[in-house]
CSV table of C-alpha atoms in Angstrom, one decimal:
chain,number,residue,atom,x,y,z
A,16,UNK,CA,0.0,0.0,0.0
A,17,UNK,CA,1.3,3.3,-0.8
A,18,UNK,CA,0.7,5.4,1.8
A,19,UNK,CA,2.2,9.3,2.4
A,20,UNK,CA,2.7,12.2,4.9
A,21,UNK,CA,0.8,14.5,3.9
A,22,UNK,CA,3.2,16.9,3.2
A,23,UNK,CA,4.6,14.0,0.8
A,24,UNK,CA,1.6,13.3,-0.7
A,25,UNK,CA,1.1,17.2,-1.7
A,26,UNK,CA,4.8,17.5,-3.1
A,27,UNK,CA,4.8,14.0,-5.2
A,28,UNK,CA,0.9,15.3,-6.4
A,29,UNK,CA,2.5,18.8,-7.4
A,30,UNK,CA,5.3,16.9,-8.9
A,31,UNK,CA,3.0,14.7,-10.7
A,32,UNK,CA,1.1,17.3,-12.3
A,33,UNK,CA,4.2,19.4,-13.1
A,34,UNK,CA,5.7,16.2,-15.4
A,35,UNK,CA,2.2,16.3,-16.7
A,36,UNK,CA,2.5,20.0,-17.6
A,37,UNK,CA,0.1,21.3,-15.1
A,38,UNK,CA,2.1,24.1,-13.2
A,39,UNK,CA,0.7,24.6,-9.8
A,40,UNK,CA,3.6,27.4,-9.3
A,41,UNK,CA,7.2,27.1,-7.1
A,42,UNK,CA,7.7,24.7,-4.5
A,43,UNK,CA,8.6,27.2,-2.2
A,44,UNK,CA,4.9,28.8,-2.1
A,45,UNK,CA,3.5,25.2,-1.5
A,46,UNK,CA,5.9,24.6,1.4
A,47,UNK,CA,5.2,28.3,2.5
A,48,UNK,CA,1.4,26.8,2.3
A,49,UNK,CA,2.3,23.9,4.3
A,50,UNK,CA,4.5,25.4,7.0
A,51,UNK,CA,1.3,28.1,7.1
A,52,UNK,CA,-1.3,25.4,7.7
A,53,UNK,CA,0.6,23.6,10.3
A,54,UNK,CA,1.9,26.6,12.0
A,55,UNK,CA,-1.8,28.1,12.4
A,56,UNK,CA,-3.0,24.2,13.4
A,57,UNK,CA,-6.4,25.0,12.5
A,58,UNK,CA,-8.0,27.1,10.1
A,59,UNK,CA,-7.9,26.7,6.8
A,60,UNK,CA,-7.8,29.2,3.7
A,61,UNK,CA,-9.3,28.6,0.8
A,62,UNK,CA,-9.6,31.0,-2.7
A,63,UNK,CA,-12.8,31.3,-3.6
A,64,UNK,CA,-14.2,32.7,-6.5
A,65,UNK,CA,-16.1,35.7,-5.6
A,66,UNK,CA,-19.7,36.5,-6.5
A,67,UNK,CA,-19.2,38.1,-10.1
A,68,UNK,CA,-18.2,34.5,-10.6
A,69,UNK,CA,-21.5,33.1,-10.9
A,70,UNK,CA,-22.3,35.7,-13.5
A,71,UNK,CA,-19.2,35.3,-15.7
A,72,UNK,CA,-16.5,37.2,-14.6
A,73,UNK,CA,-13.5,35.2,-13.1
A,74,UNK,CA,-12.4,36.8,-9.3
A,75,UNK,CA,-11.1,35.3,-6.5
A,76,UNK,CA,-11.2,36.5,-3.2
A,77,UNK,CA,-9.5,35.0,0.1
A,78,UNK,CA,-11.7,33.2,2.6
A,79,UNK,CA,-10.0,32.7,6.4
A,80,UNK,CA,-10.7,29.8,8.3
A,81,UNK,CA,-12.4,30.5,11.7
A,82,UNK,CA,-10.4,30.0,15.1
A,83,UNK,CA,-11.3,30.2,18.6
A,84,UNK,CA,-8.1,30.2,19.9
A,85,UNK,CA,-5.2,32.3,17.7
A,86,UNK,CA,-2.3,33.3,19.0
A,87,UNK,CA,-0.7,34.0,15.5
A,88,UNK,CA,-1.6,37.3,13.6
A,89,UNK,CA,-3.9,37.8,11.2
A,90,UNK,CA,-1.2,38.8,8.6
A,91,UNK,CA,-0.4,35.4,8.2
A,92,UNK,CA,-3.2,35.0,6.0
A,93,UNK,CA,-2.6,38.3,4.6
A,94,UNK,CA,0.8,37.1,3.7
A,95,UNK,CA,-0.3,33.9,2.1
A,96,UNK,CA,-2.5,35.4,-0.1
A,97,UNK,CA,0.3,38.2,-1.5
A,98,UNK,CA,2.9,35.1,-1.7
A,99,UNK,CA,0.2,33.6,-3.5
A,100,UNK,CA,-0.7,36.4,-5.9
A,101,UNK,CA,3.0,36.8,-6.3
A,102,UNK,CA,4.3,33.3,-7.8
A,103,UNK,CA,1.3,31.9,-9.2
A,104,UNK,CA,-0.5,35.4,-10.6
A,105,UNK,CA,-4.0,35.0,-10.3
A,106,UNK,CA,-4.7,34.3,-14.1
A,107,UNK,CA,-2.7,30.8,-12.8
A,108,UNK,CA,-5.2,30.6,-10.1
A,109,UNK,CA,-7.9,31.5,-12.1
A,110,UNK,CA,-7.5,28.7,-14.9
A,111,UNK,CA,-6.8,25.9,-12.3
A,112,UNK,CA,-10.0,27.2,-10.2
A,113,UNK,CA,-11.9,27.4,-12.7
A,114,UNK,CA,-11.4,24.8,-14.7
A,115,UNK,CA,-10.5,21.7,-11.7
A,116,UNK,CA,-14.3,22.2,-10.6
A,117,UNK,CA,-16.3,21.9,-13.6
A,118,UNK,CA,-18.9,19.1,-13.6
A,119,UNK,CA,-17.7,16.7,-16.3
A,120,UNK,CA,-20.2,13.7,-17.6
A,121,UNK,CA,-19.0,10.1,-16.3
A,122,UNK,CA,-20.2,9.0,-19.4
A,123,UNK,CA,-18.8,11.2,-21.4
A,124,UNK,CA,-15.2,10.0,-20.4
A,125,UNK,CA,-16.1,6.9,-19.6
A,126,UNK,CA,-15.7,6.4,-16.1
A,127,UNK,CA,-17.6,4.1,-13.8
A,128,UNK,CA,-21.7,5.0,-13.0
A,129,UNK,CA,-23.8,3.0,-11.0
A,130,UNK,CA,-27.2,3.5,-10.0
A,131,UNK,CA,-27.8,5.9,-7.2
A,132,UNK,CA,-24.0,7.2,-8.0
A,133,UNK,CA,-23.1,10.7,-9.3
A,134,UNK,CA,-23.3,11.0,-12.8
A,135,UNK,CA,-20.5,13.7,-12.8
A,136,UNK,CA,-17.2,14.1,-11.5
A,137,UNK,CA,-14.8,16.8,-12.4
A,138,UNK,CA,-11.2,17.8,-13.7
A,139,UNK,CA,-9.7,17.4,-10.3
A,140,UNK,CA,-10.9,13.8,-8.9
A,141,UNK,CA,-9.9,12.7,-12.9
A,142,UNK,CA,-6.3,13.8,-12.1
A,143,UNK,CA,-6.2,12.0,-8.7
A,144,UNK,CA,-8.3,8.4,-10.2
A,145,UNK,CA,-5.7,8.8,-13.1
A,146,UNK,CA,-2.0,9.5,-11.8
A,147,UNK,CA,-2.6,9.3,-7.5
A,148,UNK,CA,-4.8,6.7,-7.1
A,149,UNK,CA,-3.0,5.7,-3.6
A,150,UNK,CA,-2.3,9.2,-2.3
A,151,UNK,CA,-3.5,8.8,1.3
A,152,UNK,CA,-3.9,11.0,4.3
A,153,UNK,CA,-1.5,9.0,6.3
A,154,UNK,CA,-1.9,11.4,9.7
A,155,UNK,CA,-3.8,9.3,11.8
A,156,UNK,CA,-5.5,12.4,13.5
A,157,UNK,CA,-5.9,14.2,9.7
A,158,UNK,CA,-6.9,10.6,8.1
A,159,UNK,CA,-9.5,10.0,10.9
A,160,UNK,CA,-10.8,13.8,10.4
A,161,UNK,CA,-10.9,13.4,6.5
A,162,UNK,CA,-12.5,10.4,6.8
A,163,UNK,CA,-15.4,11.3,9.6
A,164,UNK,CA,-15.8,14.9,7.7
A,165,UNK,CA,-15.5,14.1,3.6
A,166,UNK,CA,-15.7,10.4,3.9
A,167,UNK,CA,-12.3,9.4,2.4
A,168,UNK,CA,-8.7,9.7,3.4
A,169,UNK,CA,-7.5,9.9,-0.9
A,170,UNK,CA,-5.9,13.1,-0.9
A,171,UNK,CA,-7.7,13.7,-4.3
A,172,UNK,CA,-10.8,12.2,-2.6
A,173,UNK,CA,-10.7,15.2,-0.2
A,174,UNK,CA,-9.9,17.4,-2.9
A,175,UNK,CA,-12.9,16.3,-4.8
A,176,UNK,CA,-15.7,16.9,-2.3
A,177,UNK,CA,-14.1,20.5,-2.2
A,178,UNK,CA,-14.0,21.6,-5.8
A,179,UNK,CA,-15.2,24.2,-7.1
A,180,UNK,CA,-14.4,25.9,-4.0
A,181,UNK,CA,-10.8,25.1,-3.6
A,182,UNK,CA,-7.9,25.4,-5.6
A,183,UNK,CA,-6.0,22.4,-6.4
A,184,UNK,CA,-3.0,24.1,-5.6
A,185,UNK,CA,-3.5,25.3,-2.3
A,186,UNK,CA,-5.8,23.8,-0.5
A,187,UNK,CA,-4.5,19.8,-0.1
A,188,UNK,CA,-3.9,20.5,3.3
A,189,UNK,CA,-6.0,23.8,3.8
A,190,UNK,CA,-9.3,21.7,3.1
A,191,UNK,CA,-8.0,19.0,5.5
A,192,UNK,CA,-7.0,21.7,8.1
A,193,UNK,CA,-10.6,23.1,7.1
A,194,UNK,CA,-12.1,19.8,7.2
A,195,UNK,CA,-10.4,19.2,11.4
A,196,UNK,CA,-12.4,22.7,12.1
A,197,UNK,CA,-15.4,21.2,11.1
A,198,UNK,CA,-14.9,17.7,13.1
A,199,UNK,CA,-13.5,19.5,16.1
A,200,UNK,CA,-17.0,21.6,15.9
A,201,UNK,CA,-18.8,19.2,15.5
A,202,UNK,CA,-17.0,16.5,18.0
A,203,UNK,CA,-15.5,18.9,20.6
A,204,UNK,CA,-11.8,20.3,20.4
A,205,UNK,CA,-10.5,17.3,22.7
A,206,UNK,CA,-10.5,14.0,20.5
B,267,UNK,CA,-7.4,-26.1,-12.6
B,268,UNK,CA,-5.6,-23.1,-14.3
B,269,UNK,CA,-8.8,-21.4,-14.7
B,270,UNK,CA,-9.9,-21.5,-10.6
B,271,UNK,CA,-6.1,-20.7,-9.7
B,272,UNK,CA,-5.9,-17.9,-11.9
B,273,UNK,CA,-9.4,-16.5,-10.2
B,274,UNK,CA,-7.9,-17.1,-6.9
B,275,UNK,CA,-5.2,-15.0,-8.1
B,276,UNK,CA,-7.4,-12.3,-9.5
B,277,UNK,CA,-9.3,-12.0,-6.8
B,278,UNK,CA,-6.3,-11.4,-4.1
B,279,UNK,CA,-5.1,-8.8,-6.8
B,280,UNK,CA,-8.4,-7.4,-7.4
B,281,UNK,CA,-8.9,-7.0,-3.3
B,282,UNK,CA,-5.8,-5.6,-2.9
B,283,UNK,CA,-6.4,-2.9,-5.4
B,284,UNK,CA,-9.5,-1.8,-3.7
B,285,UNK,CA,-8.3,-2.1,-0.2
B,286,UNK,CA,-5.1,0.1,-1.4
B,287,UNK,CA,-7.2,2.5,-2.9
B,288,UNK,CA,-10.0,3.0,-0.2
B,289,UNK,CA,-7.7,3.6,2.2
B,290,UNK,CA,-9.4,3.1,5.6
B,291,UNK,CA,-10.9,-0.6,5.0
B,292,UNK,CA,-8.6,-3.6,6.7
B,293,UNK,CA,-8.0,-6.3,4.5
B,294,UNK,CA,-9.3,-9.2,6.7
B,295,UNK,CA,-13.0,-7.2,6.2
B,296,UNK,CA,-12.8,-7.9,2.2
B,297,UNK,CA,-13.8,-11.0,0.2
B,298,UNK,CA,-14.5,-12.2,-2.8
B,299,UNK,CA,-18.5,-11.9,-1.9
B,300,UNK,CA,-18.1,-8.2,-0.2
B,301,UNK,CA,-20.4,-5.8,-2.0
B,302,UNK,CA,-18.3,-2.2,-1.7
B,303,UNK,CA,-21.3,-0.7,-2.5
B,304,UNK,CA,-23.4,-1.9,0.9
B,305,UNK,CA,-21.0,-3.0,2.3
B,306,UNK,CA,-18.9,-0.2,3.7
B,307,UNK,CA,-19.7,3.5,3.9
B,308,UNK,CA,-17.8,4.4,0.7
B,309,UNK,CA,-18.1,8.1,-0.7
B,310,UNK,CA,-19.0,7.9,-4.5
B,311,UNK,CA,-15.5,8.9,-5.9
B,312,UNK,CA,-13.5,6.4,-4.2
B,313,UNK,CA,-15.3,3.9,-5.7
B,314,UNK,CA,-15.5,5.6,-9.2
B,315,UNK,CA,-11.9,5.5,-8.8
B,316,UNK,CA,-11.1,1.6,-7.8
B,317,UNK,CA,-13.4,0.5,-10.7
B,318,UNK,CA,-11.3,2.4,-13.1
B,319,UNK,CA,-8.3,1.4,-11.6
B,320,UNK,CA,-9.3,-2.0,-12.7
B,321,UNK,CA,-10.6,-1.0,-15.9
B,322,UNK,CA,-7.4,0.9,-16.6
B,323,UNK,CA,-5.0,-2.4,-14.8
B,324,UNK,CA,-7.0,-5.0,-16.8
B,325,UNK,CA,-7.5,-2.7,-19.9
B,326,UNK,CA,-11.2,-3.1,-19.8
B,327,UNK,CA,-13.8,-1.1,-21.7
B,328,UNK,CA,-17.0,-1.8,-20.3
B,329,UNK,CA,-20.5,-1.2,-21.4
B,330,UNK,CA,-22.5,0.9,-19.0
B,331,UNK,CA,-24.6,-1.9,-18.9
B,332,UNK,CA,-21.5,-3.8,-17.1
B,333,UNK,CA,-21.0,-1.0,-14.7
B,334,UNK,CA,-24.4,-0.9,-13.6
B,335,UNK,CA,-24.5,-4.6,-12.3
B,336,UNK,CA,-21.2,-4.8,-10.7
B,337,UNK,CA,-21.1,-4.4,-7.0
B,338,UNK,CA,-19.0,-7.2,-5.6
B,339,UNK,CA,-15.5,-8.3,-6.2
B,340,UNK,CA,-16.8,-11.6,-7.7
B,341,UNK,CA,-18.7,-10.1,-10.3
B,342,UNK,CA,-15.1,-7.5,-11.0
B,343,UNK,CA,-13.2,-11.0,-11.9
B,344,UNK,CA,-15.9,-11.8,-13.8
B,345,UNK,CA,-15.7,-8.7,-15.8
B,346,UNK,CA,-12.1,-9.3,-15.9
B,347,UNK,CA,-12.1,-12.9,-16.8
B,348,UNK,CA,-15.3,-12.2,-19.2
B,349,UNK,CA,-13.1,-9.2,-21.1
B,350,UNK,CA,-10.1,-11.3,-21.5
């Protein structure tokens, strides 16, 4: 079984896609990402696209994650949204937003549909089923959160139940930090 | 002979596939008669993507008739065995 960290998992998967020619920007931002996530513990950012989305026009805006308990400041999210506007300009962002969430027919690419199932799937959880099949949450507190709050621990799986609203390139371990917000809410903060 | 020893074969492949993919389900819990989808609590897209892990691993290309009947490992050999 191949099983990953899931910092590990988010490098090989950004790896992955950049031999595929998907550029998800430097490794440096994604580590900055990373170190961000983990530092802050709990909350989770995600880019979203804003409003004028739904009508046409392509915008993101930064979402913060919601925390009882910070002892970090709010710049921090600040600064990961200028790093992120920096190195993977938000045209980048944009396309893989935009494009990673949108409903695609199982059908259509001929993927598995069974009664009852979904008869979509999207850009994103095709990348993972294709190249990362085995990319697990291998963080027994993360994998136990991923699977109680999006009912998987495949990295891509988590991904998957987030698109449209997250982009691919952030938000591996934003969604999961995300998701642990939810569960702890949901579960109490002591688990 | 062959034939049942290569099914026995298929089969240990075909549930180490899924338990590999899904992650969070021991091996011990899956046999050739376990139906993944009543089974286990299995989110849609994990199984979309073990049953084209197999279609891709055993170059399969099934109607969507053949999806639509498949829900145990038993009846994924007998895709398999059927396709090949």
């Amino acid at each position: 079984m191949q099983e990953k960290e899931l910092s590990d998992a988010v490098f090989s998967t950004v790896y992955e896609l950049q031999r595929e020619g998907v550029n998800l920007g430097p490794s440096s931002l994604v580590a900055f990402n990373l170190r961000s996530s983990m530092m802050t513990s709990c909350p989770g950012t995600l880019i979203l696209p804003s409003q004028s989305w739904t009508t046409g026009a392509i915008a993101h805006e930064v979402i913060k994650g919601i925390r009882t308990n910070s002892s970090l400041p709010e710049t921090t999210f600040e600064m990961l949204w200028e790093c992120t506007k920096e190195h993977y300009g938000l045209s980048a962002a944009t396309a893989i937003t935009a494009s990673a969430g949108i409903p695609i027919s199982k059908t259509a690419v001929g993927t598995w549909v069974h009664a009852g199932s979904s008869r979509t799937t999207n850009l994103a959880s095709l990348i993972g089923m294709r190249f990362f099949p085995r990319a697990l949450i291998r963080h027994p507190t993360a994998a136990r959160m991923a699977k109680a709050t999006f009912g998987t621990v495949r990295v891509f799986g988590v991904i998957g139940r987030g698109i449209p609203f997250v982009a691919a390139g952030l938000a591996v371990f934003d969604l999961v930090s995300i998701g642990l917000c939810a569960y702890e809410a949901k579960n109490g903060k002591d688990r | 002979m062959e034939k049942i020893a290569d099914r026995a074969q298929l089969t240990q492949e075909v549930i180490e596939l899924f338990v590999s993919i899904i992650g969070f389900i021991p091996r011990e819990d899956v046999t050739r008669t376990t139906n993944f989808i009543r089974d286990f609590d299995i989110i849609d897209d994990d199984l979309t993507c073990f049953m084209m892990q197999v279609k891709w691993r055993y170059n399969l290309k099934p109607t969507p008739e053949d999806w639509a009947r498949i829900e145990t490992i038993d009846e994924v050999i007998d895709l398999i065995l059927a396709k090949n």
